XYZ file of C-alpha atoms in Angstrom:
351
model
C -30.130 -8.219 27.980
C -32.249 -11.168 26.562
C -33.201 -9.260 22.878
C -29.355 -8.905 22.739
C -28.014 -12.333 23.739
C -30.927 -13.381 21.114
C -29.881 -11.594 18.447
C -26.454 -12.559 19.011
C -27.624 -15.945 19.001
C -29.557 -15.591 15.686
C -26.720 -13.538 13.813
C -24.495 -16.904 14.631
C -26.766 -18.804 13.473
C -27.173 -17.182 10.513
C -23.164 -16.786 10.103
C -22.566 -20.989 10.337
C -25.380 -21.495 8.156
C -23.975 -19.370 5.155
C -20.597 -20.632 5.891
C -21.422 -24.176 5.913
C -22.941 -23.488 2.190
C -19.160 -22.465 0.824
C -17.377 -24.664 -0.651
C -13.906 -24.256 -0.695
C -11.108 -24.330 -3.413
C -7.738 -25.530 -3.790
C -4.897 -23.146 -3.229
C -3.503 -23.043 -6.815
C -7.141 -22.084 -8.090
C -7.124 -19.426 -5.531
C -3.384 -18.267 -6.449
C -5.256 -17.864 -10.552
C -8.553 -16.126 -9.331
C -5.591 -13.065 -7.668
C -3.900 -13.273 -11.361
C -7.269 -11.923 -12.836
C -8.448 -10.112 -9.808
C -5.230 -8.278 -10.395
C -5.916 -7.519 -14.450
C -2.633 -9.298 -15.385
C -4.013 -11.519 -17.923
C -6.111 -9.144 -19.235
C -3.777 -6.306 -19.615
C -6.436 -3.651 -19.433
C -6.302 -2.388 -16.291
C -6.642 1.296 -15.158
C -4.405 2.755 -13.175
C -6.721 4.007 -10.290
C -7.742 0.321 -9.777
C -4.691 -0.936 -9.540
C -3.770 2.090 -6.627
C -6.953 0.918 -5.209
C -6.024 -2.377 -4.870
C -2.423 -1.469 -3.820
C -3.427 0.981 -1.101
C -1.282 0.492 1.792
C 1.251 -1.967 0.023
C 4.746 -1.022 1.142
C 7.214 -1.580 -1.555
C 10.387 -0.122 -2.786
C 10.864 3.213 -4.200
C 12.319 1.739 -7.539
C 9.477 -0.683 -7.732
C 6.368 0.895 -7.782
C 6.725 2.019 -12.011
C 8.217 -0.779 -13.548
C 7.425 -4.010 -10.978
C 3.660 -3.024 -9.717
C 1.980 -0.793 -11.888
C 3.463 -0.883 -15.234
C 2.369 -4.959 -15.210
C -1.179 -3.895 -14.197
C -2.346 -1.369 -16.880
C -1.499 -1.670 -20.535
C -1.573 2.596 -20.984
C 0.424 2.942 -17.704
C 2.464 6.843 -17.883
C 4.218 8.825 -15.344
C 2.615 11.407 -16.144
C -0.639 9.608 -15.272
C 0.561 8.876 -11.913
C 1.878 12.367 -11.092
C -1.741 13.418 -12.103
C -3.227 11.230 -9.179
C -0.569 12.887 -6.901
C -0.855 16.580 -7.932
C -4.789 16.386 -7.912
C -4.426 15.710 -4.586
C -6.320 12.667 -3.812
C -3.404 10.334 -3.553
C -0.158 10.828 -1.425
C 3.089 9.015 -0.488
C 4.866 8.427 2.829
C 7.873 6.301 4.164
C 6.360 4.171 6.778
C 8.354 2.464 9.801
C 11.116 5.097 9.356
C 12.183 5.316 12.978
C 15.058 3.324 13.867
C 16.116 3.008 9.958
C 19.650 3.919 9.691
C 19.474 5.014 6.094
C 20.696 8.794 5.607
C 19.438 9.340 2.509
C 16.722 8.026 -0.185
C 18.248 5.169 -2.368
C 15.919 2.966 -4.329
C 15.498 0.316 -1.568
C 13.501 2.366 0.291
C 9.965 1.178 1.059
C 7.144 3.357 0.097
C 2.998 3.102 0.626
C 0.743 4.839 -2.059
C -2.734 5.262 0.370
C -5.558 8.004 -0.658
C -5.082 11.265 1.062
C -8.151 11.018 3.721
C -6.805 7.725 5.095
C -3.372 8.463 5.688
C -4.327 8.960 9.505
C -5.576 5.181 9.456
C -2.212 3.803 7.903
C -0.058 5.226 10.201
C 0.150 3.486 13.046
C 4.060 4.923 13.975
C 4.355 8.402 15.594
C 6.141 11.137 14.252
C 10.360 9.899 14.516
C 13.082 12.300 15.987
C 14.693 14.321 14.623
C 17.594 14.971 16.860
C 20.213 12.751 14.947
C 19.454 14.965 11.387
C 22.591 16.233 9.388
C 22.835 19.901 9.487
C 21.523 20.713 6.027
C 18.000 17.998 6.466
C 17.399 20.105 10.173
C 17.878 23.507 8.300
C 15.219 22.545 5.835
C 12.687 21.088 8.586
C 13.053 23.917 10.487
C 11.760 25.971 7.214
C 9.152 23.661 6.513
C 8.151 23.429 10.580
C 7.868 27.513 10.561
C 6.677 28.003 7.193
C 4.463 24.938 5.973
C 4.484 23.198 2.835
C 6.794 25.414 0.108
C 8.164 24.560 -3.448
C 11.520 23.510 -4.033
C 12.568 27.195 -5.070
C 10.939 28.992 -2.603
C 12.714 25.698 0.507
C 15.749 27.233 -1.042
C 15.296 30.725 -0.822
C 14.726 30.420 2.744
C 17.052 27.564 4.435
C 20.103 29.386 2.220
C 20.761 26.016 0.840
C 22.660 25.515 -2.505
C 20.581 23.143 -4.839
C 22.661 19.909 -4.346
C 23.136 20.458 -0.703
C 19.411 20.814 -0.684
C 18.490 17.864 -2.711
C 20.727 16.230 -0.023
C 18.520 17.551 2.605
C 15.298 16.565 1.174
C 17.025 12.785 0.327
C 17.678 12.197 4.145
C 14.143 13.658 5.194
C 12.215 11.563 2.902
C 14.472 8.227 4.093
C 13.296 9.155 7.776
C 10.134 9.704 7.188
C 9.894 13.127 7.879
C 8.308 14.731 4.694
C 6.577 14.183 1.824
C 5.380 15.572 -1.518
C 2.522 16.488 -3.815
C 3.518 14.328 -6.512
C 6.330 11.679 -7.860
C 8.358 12.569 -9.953
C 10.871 14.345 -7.359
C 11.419 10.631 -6.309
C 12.279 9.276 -9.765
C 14.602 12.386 -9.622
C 16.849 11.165 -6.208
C 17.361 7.937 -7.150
C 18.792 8.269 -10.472
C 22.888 7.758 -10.180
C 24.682 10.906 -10.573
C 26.034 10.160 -13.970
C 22.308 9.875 -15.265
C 21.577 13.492 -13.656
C 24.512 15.122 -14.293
C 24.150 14.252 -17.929
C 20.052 15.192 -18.272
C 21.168 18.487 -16.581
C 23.370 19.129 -19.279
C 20.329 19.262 -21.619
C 18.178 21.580 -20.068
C 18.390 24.980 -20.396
C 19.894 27.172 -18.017
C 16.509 28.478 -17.057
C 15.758 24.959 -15.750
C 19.286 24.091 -14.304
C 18.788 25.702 -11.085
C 17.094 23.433 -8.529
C 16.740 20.144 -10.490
C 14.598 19.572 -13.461
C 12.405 17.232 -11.404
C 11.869 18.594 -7.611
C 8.582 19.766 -8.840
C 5.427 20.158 -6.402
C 5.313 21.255 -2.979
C 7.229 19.930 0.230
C 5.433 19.342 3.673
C 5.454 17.542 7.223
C 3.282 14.725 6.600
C 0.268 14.200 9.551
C 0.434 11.405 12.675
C -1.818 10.111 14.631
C -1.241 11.428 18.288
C 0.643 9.308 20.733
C -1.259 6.055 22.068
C -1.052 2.580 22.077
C -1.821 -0.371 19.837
C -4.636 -1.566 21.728
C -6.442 2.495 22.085
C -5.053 3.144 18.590
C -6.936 0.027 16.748
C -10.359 -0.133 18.624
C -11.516 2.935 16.342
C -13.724 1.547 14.096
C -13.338 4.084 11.051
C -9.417 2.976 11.126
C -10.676 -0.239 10.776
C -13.415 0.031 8.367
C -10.197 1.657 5.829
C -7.806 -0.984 6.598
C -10.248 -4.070 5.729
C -12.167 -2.562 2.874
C -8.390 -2.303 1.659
C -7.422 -4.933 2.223
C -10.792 -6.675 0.731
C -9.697 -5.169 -2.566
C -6.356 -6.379 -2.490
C -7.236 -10.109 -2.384
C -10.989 -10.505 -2.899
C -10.633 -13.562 0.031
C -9.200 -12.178 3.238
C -8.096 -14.621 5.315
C -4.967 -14.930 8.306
C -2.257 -16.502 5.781
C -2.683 -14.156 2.561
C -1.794 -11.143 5.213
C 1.301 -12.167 6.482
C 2.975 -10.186 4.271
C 1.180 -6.947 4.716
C 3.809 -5.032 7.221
C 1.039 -1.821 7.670
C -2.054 -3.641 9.077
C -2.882 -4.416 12.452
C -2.624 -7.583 13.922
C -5.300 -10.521 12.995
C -7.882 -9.703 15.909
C -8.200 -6.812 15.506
C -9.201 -7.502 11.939
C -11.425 -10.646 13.050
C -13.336 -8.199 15.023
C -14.438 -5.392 12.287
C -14.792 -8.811 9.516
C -17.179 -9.940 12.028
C -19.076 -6.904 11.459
C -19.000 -7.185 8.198
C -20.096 -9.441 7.703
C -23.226 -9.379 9.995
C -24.033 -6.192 8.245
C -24.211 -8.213 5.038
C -21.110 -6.609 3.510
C -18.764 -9.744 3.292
C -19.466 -13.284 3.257
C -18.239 -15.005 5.680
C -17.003 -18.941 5.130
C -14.219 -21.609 4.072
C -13.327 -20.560 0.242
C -9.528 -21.389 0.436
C -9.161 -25.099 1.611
C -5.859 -26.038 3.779
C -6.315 -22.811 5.975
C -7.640 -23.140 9.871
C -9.600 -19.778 11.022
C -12.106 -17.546 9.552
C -12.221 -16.275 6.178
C -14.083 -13.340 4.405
C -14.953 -12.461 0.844
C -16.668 -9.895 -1.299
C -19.809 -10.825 -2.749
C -17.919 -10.516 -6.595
C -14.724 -12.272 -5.396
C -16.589 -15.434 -4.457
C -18.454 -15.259 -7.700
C -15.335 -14.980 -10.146
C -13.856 -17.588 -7.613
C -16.070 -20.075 -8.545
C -15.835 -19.340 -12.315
C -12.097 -19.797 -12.012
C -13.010 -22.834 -10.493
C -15.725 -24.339 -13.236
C -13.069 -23.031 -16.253
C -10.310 -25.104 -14.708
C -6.898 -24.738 -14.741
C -5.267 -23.810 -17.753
C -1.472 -23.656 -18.689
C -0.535 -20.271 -18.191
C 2.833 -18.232 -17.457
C 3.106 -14.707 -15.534
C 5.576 -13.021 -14.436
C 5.701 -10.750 -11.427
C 7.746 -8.955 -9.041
C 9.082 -10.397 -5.682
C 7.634 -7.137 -4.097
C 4.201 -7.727 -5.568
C 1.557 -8.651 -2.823
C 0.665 -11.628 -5.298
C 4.396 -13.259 -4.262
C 2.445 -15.711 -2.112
C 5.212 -18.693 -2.714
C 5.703 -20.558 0.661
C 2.392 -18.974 1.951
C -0.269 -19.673 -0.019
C 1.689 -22.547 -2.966
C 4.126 -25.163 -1.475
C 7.505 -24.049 -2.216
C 10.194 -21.570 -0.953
C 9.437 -18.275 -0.081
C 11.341 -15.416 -2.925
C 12.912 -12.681 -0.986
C 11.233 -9.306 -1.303
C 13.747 -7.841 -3.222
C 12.723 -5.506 -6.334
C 15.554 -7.284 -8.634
C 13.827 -10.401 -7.909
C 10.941 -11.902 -10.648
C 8.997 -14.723 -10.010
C 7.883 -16.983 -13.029
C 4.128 -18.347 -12.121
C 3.238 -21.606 -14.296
């Protein structure tokens, strides 16, 4: 009992000391050092950095391409993307989907991009009924429940379903969260307008016409964690240690205010807790880097470094412009100002 309340003693010692030593900067240089964390000034990023950085960012359907990762990486391609997803190490699921009274995909609905071995730790939801499913969505469950995950031809084959009654199907599953896919590109696919389909239809072959030109990869239930509650469900550690090292790449400087906007992570003590740890372990430094923000606040080693630079360069005129679903929309939060609506028709002009 006296070795640990000594070492306890010691490692918060140690912890003030180091923090005292930081020396904090002013919001607006902070709100610059996330621009080039980020890569959008230098217009070279690669696309797995930027999912990196956006694992566990829910955003809209319509938004990921054109608002998120397009503005990240100079090269950015679909085809790139559907590479990540069809290699298996990245997946896609529609998180909070119970209660949502959406019956079908449209691009407003939110999606998170996390790696395939920590989905588990960003789903914090259980699986949602499926009692109130249109006939057509609980045929093709039922196929996928008995069967497991099955191409688009082969879901057909055995629900009976005629290719735009299935595409129907597969619409309202995805918008409740009940399935998912090995790559992307069936999403581009259901939230084109019908005119745009009907007409891209019309060029294919017939060999192609049959179940959509796009419904490619394989359909499946997507994994939940079992039934518990938030206080069980958060106190294990390798949950944590995802979430955080996540969330550490987002931002560089993880603090109470930059998260507010992060709808998938757990609440702020449970966080505190594992930064703590962190931080004793001599993963993250611990200290004041942001100035005008109460509480504790965490950093990578690199992040403080490039924070400081940013801070020594001083701040240059310099115009960006983002998307209101971007994590970076920090107006109201982080900058004085009103806060932009998360809405992916929205852009937000950064001076």
């Amino acid at each position: 009992w006296c070795e640990r309340r000594l070492l306890a003693r010691i490692h918060r010692y140690s912890r003030e000391r180091r923090r005292r030593a930081s020396r904090p900067v002013p919001p607006a240089v902070f709100m610059r050092f996330l621009l080039d964390w980020h890569g959008f000034d230098e217009s070279e990023g690669e696309l797995e950095q930027a999912l990196g950085q956006l694992e566990g960012w829910a955003a809209p359907v319509s938004a990921w391409e054109p608002g998120l990762l397009a503005h990240r990486c100079a090269d950015y391609s679909p085809r790139r993307l559907d590479e990540q997803f069809l290699s298996g190490y990245l997946t896609w699921f529609r998180p909070e989907a119970a209660g949502q009274g959406g019956q079908g995909l449209v691009a407003a609905t939110p999606l998170a991009f996390v790696p395939r071995a920590s989905l588990l730790a960003w789903r914090a939801e259980t699986r949602p009924g499926a009692e109130t499913l249109g006939g057509h969505a609980a045929r093709a469950l039922a196929v996928l429940e008995q069967r497991g995950a099955m191409f688009t031809a082969d879901l057909a084959t055995e629900s009976g379903l005629m290719p735009q009654y299935l595409e129907q199907a597969i619409a309202e599953l995805i918008a409740r969260g009940l399935v998912t896919a090995d790559a992307f590109s069936p999403l581009r696919w259901l939230i084109r307008p019908e005119a745009e389909k009907r007409r891209q239809q019309k060029r294919l072959s017939r060999a192609r016409r049959g179940h959509g030109p796009a419904l490619l990869g394989r359909w499946s239930i997507p994994s939940y964690p079992p039934d518990t509650d938030e206080e069980v469900l958060f106190q294990d550690q390798a949950r944590l240690a995802t979430i955080c090292e996540a969330l550490l790449r987002r931002y560089g400087v993880v603090f109470r205010a930059v998260l507010e906007r992060e709808t998938l992570a757990p609440p702020w003590r449970f966080l505190l807790r594992y930064f703590r740890r962190m931080e004793d372990r001599g993963e993250v430094l611990g200290g004041r880097f942001v100035d005008g923000f109460s509480g504790e606040q965490f950093a990578l080693p690199e992040a403080v470094g490039l924070l400081r630079n940013t801070k020594k360069q001083g701040l240059q005129r310099a115009v960006n412009v983002i998307s209101a679903v971007d994590p970076l929309n920090l107006g109201g939060i982080i900058t004085p100002g009103a806060k932009t609506a998360a809405r992916a028709a929205n852009r937000i002009l950064l001076v």
